[in-house]
Amino acid sequence: MIYRISGPFNARDMYGSMKQVALGNIFDFKTAPGAETPTLHLFDISAVPQMDSSALGTIVSHFISCRNKGIRVVAVAPSPNVIQLFKFTKVDTLIPTAETIEEALGA
């Protein structure tokens, strides 16, 4: 499963269009009956120039939910600003990154 996000990923933009409760569930999914549950979720954030802590929190919450279900999560092509946020918050020790979707799929 690939989540493609583009543009600044921050609370101001997200809260303007959705309630905070809904934001926490933005990446929730249900597998169709009879379908296999994906074992890998990719966040393609190659088009995200910046991210704030609220947006990061939604990704970390999804990561924790996935980890509890045995699903791997990889952040793909984070910008230098996003990498800096990952390192500052130590998220880089939780969520692996890849330069490309192909690299993430092969890992």
Short mmCIF file of N, CA and C in Angstrom, two decimals:
data_model
loop_
_atom_site.label_atom_id
_atom_site.label_comp_id
_atom_site.label_asym_id
_atom_site.label_seq_id
_atom_site.Cartn_x
_atom_site.Cartn_y
_atom_site.Cartn_z
N MET A 1 0.85 -1.15 0.00
CA MET A 1 0.00 0.00 0.00
C MET A 1 0.91 1.23 0.00
N ILE A 2 0.61 2.17 -0.89
CA ILE A 2 1.43 3.38 -0.99
C ILE A 2 0.56 4.59 -0.71
N TYR A 3 0.99 5.38 0.27
CA TYR A 3 0.35 6.66 0.56
C TYR A 3 1.22 7.74 -0.06
N ARG A 4 0.68 8.49 -1.01
CA ARG A 4 1.44 9.58 -1.64
C ARG A 4 0.94 10.89 -1.05
N ILE A 5 1.86 11.64 -0.50
CA ILE A 5 1.53 12.92 0.12
C ILE A 5 2.32 13.99 -0.61
N SER A 6 1.68 15.12 -0.90
CA SER A 6 2.40 16.19 -1.57
C SER A 6 2.07 17.53 -0.92
N GLY A 7 3.03 18.42 -1.00
CA GLY A 7 2.88 19.74 -0.41
C GLY A 7 3.26 19.72 1.06
N PRO A 8 3.28 20.89 1.69
CA PRO A 8 3.60 20.94 3.12
C PRO A 8 2.61 20.08 3.90
N PHE A 9 3.11 19.26 4.78
CA PHE A 9 2.29 18.36 5.59
C PHE A 9 2.33 18.90 7.00
N ASN A 10 1.35 19.77 7.32
CA ASN A 10 1.36 20.40 8.64
C ASN A 10 -0.05 20.57 9.19
N ALA A 11 -0.12 20.80 10.49
CA ALA A 11 -1.40 20.87 11.20
C ALA A 11 -2.28 21.99 10.68
N ARG A 12 -1.72 23.13 10.40
CA ARG A 12 -2.53 24.26 9.96
C ARG A 12 -3.33 23.89 8.71
N ASP A 13 -2.68 23.26 7.76
CA ASP A 13 -3.37 22.86 6.54
C ASP A 13 -4.35 21.72 6.79
N MET A 14 -3.99 20.77 7.65
CA MET A 14 -4.84 19.61 7.89
C MET A 14 -6.05 19.97 8.74
N TYR A 15 -5.85 20.75 9.80
CA TYR A 15 -6.96 21.09 10.69
C TYR A 15 -7.96 22.00 10.00
N GLY A 16 -7.53 22.71 8.98
CA GLY A 16 -8.45 23.58 8.27
C GLY A 16 -9.53 22.81 7.53
N SER A 17 -9.24 21.57 7.16
CA SER A 17 -10.20 20.81 6.37
C SER A 17 -10.75 19.57 7.08
N MET A 18 -10.19 19.19 8.21
CA MET A 18 -10.71 18.02 8.91
C MET A 18 -10.58 18.20 10.42
N LYS A 19 -11.44 17.53 11.13
CA LYS A 19 -11.42 17.60 12.58
C LYS A 19 -10.21 16.83 13.10
N GLN A 20 -9.71 17.26 14.26
CA GLN A 20 -8.51 16.65 14.82
C GLN A 20 -8.69 15.16 15.07
N VAL A 21 -9.89 14.73 15.47
CA VAL A 21 -10.14 13.31 15.71
C VAL A 21 -9.99 12.51 14.42
N ALA A 22 -10.52 13.05 13.33
CA ALA A 22 -10.43 12.37 12.04
C ALA A 22 -8.98 12.29 11.57
N LEU A 23 -8.21 13.31 11.90
CA LEU A 23 -6.81 13.33 11.47
C LEU A 23 -6.04 12.14 12.01
N GLY A 24 -6.34 11.74 13.25
CA GLY A 24 -5.65 10.59 13.83
C GLY A 24 -5.92 9.30 13.10
N ASN A 25 -7.02 9.26 12.35
CA ASN A 25 -7.41 8.05 11.63
C ASN A 25 -7.23 8.18 10.13
N ILE A 26 -6.51 9.18 9.70
CA ILE A 26 -6.40 9.48 8.27
C ILE A 26 -5.83 8.32 7.45
N PHE A 27 -4.95 7.52 8.04
CA PHE A 27 -4.32 6.44 7.29
C PHE A 27 -4.92 5.07 7.61
N ASP A 28 -6.01 5.03 8.37
CA ASP A 28 -6.66 3.76 8.67
C ASP A 28 -7.18 3.13 7.38
N PHE A 29 -7.20 1.83 7.33
CA PHE A 29 -7.69 1.12 6.15
C PHE A 29 -8.34 -0.18 6.59
N LYS A 30 -9.19 -0.68 5.74
CA LYS A 30 -9.79 -1.99 5.96
C LYS A 30 -9.56 -2.81 4.71
N THR A 31 -9.09 -4.00 4.89
CA THR A 31 -8.87 -4.91 3.77
C THR A 31 -10.21 -5.45 3.31
N ALA A 32 -10.38 -5.53 2.01
CA ALA A 32 -11.62 -6.07 1.45
C ALA A 32 -11.77 -7.53 1.87
N PRO A 33 -12.99 -7.97 2.07
CA PRO A 33 -13.21 -9.38 2.45
C PRO A 33 -12.55 -10.32 1.44
N GLY A 34 -11.79 -11.26 1.95
CA GLY A 34 -11.11 -12.24 1.10
C GLY A 34 -9.78 -11.77 0.55
N ALA A 35 -9.46 -10.49 0.71
CA ALA A 35 -8.19 -9.96 0.21
C ALA A 35 -7.11 -10.11 1.26
N GLU A 36 -5.88 -10.20 0.79
CA GLU A 36 -4.75 -10.29 1.71
C GLU A 36 -4.46 -8.93 2.32
N THR A 37 -4.08 -8.94 3.59
CA THR A 37 -3.68 -7.71 4.25
C THR A 37 -2.30 -7.33 3.74
N PRO A 38 -2.10 -6.08 3.33
CA PRO A 38 -0.76 -5.68 2.88
C PRO A 38 0.26 -5.85 4.00
N THR A 39 1.46 -6.27 3.65
CA THR A 39 2.51 -6.45 4.65
C THR A 39 3.48 -5.28 4.68
N LEU A 40 3.25 -4.31 3.79
CA LEU A 40 4.15 -3.16 3.69
C LEU A 40 3.34 -1.91 3.36
N HIS A 41 3.56 -0.86 4.13
CA HIS A 41 2.95 0.44 3.84
C HIS A 41 4.08 1.42 3.55
N LEU A 42 3.99 2.08 2.40
CA LEU A 42 5.00 3.07 2.02
C LEU A 42 4.39 4.46 2.09
N PHE A 43 5.12 5.38 2.70
CA PHE A 43 4.75 6.78 2.68
C PHE A 43 5.66 7.46 1.68
N ASP A 44 5.13 7.72 0.48
CA ASP A 44 5.90 8.44 -0.53
C ASP A 44 5.79 9.92 -0.20
N ILE A 45 6.82 10.44 0.44
CA ILE A 45 6.82 11.84 0.87
C ILE A 45 7.85 12.65 0.07
N SER A 46 8.12 12.18 -1.13
CA SER A 46 9.10 12.85 -1.99
C SER A 46 8.67 14.27 -2.36
N ALA A 47 7.36 14.55 -2.33
CA ALA A 47 6.86 15.88 -2.69
C ALA A 47 6.45 16.68 -1.45
N VAL A 48 6.98 16.31 -0.29
CA VAL A 48 6.68 17.02 0.95
C VAL A 48 7.92 17.82 1.36
N PRO A 49 7.89 19.15 1.15
CA PRO A 49 9.07 19.94 1.49
C PRO A 49 9.27 20.13 2.98
N GLN A 50 8.16 20.09 3.74
CA GLN A 50 8.26 20.25 5.19
C GLN A 50 7.10 19.54 5.87
N MET A 51 7.31 19.22 7.15
CA MET A 51 6.32 18.50 7.93
C MET A 51 6.43 19.01 9.36
N ASP A 52 5.30 19.18 10.04
CA ASP A 52 5.38 19.58 11.43
C ASP A 52 5.16 18.38 12.34
N SER A 53 5.24 18.61 13.65
CA SER A 53 5.16 17.50 14.59
C SER A 53 3.79 16.84 14.60
N SER A 54 2.73 17.58 14.31
CA SER A 54 1.39 16.96 14.25
C SER A 54 1.30 15.96 13.11
N ALA A 55 1.80 16.36 11.95
CA ALA A 55 1.80 15.44 10.81
C ALA A 55 2.69 14.24 11.10
N LEU A 56 3.85 14.50 11.68
CA LEU A 56 4.75 13.41 12.04
C LEU A 56 4.05 12.46 13.01
N GLY A 57 3.29 13.02 13.94
CA GLY A 57 2.56 12.20 14.90
C GLY A 57 1.57 11.27 14.25
N THR A 58 0.92 11.72 13.16
CA THR A 58 -0.03 10.84 12.47
C THR A 58 0.70 9.67 11.82
N ILE A 59 1.88 9.93 11.28
CA ILE A 59 2.67 8.86 10.67
C ILE A 59 3.18 7.89 11.74
N VAL A 60 3.65 8.43 12.85
CA VAL A 60 4.14 7.56 13.93
C VAL A 60 3.00 6.72 14.49
N SER A 61 1.82 7.31 14.66
CA SER A 61 0.66 6.54 15.15
C SER A 61 0.33 5.41 14.18
N HIS A 62 0.38 5.71 12.89
CA HIS A 62 0.12 4.66 11.89
C HIS A 62 1.21 3.58 11.96
N PHE A 63 2.44 4.00 12.12
CA PHE A 63 3.55 3.05 12.25
C PHE A 63 3.29 2.09 13.42
N ILE A 64 2.90 2.63 14.57
CA ILE A 64 2.66 1.80 15.76
C ILE A 64 1.51 0.84 15.51
N SER A 65 0.44 1.34 14.89
CA SER A 65 -0.70 0.48 14.56
C SER A 65 -0.27 -0.65 13.62
N CYS A 66 0.53 -0.31 12.62
CA CYS A 66 1.01 -1.33 11.67
C CYS A 66 1.94 -2.33 12.33
N ARG A 67 2.85 -1.82 13.15
CA ARG A 67 3.79 -2.72 13.82
C ARG A 67 3.05 -3.76 14.65
N ASN A 68 1.97 -3.33 15.30
CA ASN A 68 1.18 -4.26 16.11
C ASN A 68 0.47 -5.31 15.27
N LYS A 69 0.35 -5.06 13.96
CA LYS A 69 -0.30 -6.00 13.05
C LYS A 69 0.71 -6.74 12.18
N GLY A 70 2.01 -6.50 12.42
CA GLY A 70 3.04 -7.16 11.63
C GLY A 70 3.25 -6.54 10.26
N ILE A 71 2.85 -5.28 10.09
CA ILE A 71 3.00 -4.58 8.81
C ILE A 71 4.20 -3.63 8.91
N ARG A 72 5.09 -3.71 7.91
CA ARG A 72 6.24 -2.81 7.88
C ARG A 72 5.84 -1.46 7.29
N VAL A 73 6.47 -0.40 7.75
CA VAL A 73 6.24 0.95 7.24
C VAL A 73 7.59 1.54 6.84
N VAL A 74 7.64 2.15 5.65
CA VAL A 74 8.87 2.78 5.16
C VAL A 74 8.50 4.17 4.63
N ALA A 75 9.30 5.16 4.98
CA ALA A 75 9.15 6.52 4.43
C ALA A 75 10.05 6.62 3.20
N VAL A 76 9.47 7.03 2.08
CA VAL A 76 10.21 7.06 0.82
C VAL A 76 10.55 8.50 0.43
N ALA A 77 11.83 8.71 0.15
CA ALA A 77 12.37 9.95 -0.40
C ALA A 77 12.04 11.19 0.43
N PRO A 78 12.30 11.16 1.73
CA PRO A 78 12.04 12.36 2.51
C PRO A 78 12.99 13.50 2.13
N SER A 79 12.47 14.72 2.16
CA SER A 79 13.28 15.90 1.85
C SER A 79 14.28 16.14 2.99
N PRO A 80 15.29 16.96 2.76
CA PRO A 80 16.24 17.27 3.83
C PRO A 80 15.56 17.83 5.09
N ASN A 81 14.53 18.65 4.93
CA ASN A 81 13.81 19.19 6.10
C ASN A 81 13.11 18.09 6.87
N VAL A 82 12.51 17.15 6.16
CA VAL A 82 11.81 16.04 6.81
C VAL A 82 12.81 15.10 7.48
N ILE A 83 13.93 14.85 6.83
CA ILE A 83 14.98 14.02 7.44
C ILE A 83 15.46 14.67 8.73
N GLN A 84 15.63 15.98 8.71
CA GLN A 84 16.07 16.69 9.91
C GLN A 84 15.04 16.51 11.04
N LEU A 85 13.75 16.62 10.72
CA LEU A 85 12.70 16.40 11.72
C LEU A 85 12.74 14.97 12.24
N PHE A 86 12.90 13.99 11.35
CA PHE A 86 13.00 12.59 11.76
C PHE A 86 14.16 12.41 12.75
N LYS A 87 15.31 13.00 12.43
CA LYS A 87 16.48 12.85 13.29
C LYS A 87 16.29 13.56 14.62
N PHE A 88 15.76 14.77 14.59
CA PHE A 88 15.56 15.56 15.81
C PHE A 88 14.62 14.85 16.77
N THR A 89 13.59 14.20 16.24
CA THR A 89 12.60 13.51 17.08
C THR A 89 12.93 12.04 17.28
N LYS A 90 14.03 11.59 16.70
CA LYS A 90 14.48 10.19 16.80
C LYS A 90 13.55 9.22 16.05
N VAL A 91 12.67 9.73 15.21
CA VAL A 91 11.80 8.87 14.41
C VAL A 91 12.63 8.08 13.41
N ASP A 92 13.80 8.59 13.05
CA ASP A 92 14.67 7.86 12.13
C ASP A 92 15.11 6.52 12.70
N THR A 93 15.01 6.36 14.04
CA THR A 93 15.36 5.08 14.65
C THR A 93 14.18 4.11 14.65
N LEU A 94 12.98 4.62 14.35
CA LEU A 94 11.77 3.79 14.30
C LEU A 94 11.38 3.42 12.88
N ILE A 95 11.27 4.45 12.05
CA ILE A 95 10.75 4.26 10.70
C ILE A 95 11.89 4.29 9.70
N PRO A 96 12.12 3.20 9.00
CA PRO A 96 13.19 3.20 8.00
C PRO A 96 12.82 4.09 6.81
N THR A 97 13.84 4.57 6.12
CA THR A 97 13.64 5.37 4.91
C THR A 97 14.28 4.68 3.73
N ALA A 98 13.80 5.05 2.55
CA ALA A 98 14.37 4.55 1.30
C ALA A 98 14.38 5.71 0.32
N GLU A 99 15.31 5.66 -0.61
CA GLU A 99 15.41 6.73 -1.61
C GLU A 99 14.33 6.63 -2.66
N THR A 100 13.90 5.41 -2.98
CA THR A 100 12.90 5.20 -4.02
C THR A 100 11.88 4.15 -3.57
N ILE A 101 10.76 4.13 -4.26
CA ILE A 101 9.75 3.10 -3.98
C ILE A 101 10.32 1.73 -4.29
N GLU A 102 11.07 1.64 -5.39
CA GLU A 102 11.65 0.35 -5.77
C GLU A 102 12.60 -0.16 -4.69
N GLU A 103 13.39 0.75 -4.11
CA GLU A 103 14.30 0.36 -3.03
C GLU A 103 13.51 -0.12 -1.82
N ALA A 104 12.43 0.57 -1.49
CA ALA A 104 11.60 0.19 -0.34
C ALA A 104 10.95 -1.18 -0.57
N LEU A 105 10.52 -1.44 -1.78
CA LEU A 105 9.89 -2.71 -2.08
C LEU A 105 10.88 -3.87 -2.02
N GLY A 106 12.15 -3.59 -2.35
CA GLY A 106 13.18 -4.62 -2.36
C GLY A 106 13.80 -4.88 -1.01
N ALA A 107 13.57 -3.98 -0.07
CA ALA A 107 14.22 -4.10 1.24
C ALA A 107 13.55 -5.14 2.10
#
